Coordinates of C-alpha atoms in Angstrom, one line a residue:
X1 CA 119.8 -51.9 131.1
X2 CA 117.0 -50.3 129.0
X3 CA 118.1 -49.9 125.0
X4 CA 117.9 -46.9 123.9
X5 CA 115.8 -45.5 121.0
X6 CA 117.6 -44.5 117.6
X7 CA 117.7 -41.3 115.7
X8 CA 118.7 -40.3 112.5
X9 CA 119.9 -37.2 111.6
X10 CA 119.9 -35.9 108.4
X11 CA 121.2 -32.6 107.1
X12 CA 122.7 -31.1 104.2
X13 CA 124.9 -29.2 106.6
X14 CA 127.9 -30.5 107.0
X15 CA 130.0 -28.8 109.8
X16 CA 133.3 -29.1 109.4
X17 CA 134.2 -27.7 112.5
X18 CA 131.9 -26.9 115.6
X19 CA 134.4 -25.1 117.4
X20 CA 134.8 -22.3 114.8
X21 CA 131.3 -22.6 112.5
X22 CA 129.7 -20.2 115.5
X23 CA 126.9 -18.8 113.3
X24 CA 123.1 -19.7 114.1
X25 CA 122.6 -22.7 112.1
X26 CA 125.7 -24.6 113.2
X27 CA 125.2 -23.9 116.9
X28 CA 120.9 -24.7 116.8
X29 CA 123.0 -27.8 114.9
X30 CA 124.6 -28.6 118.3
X31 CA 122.6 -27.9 120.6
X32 CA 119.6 -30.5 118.6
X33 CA 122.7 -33.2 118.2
X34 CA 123.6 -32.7 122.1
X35 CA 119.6 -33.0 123.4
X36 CA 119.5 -35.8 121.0
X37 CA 122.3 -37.9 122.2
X38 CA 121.0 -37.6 126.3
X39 CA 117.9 -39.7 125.2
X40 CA 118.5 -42.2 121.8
X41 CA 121.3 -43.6 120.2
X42 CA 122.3 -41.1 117.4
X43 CA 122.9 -41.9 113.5
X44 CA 124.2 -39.0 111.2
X45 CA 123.8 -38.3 107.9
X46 CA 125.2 -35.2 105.6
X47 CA 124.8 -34.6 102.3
X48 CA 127.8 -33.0 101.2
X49 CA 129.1 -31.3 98.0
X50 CA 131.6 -33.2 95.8
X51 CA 134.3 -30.9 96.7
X52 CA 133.5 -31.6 100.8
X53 CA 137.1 -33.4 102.3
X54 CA 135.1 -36.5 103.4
X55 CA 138.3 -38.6 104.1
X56 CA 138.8 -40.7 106.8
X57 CA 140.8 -38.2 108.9
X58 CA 137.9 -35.6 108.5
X59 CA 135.3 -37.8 109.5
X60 CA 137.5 -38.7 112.5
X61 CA 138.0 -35.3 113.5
X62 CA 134.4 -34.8 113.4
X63 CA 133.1 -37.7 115.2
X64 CA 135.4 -36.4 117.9
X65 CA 134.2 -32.9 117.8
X66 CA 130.6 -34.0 118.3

């Protein structure tokens, strides 16, 4: 089995919701995060304002939306 390489992504865009954040920036978002998960093993970081629902539900949510 051949390891695969790692990326990190970084953004300061942190979508909350791909199924309903439709506008250009969110779906480029997806569609880079979906070609970059086919060829390396994918780390994600958002930088998020302090008023951003980072709890552990939200980040579950996410991870299951990507």
């Amino acid at each position: 089995m051949m390891n695969k390489k790692r990326v990190l992504f970084v953004s300061s865009y942190f979508p909350s919701n791909l199924r309903t954040l439709v506008h250009g920036t969110f779906k480029r978002m997806e569609m880079f995060i979906d070609a970059l998960k086919a060829v390396a093993r994918l780390d994600m970081l958002f930088y998020v304002r302090p008023d951003q629902d980072v709890s552990p539900g939200a980040i579950a949510a996410l991870e299951r939306s990507f």
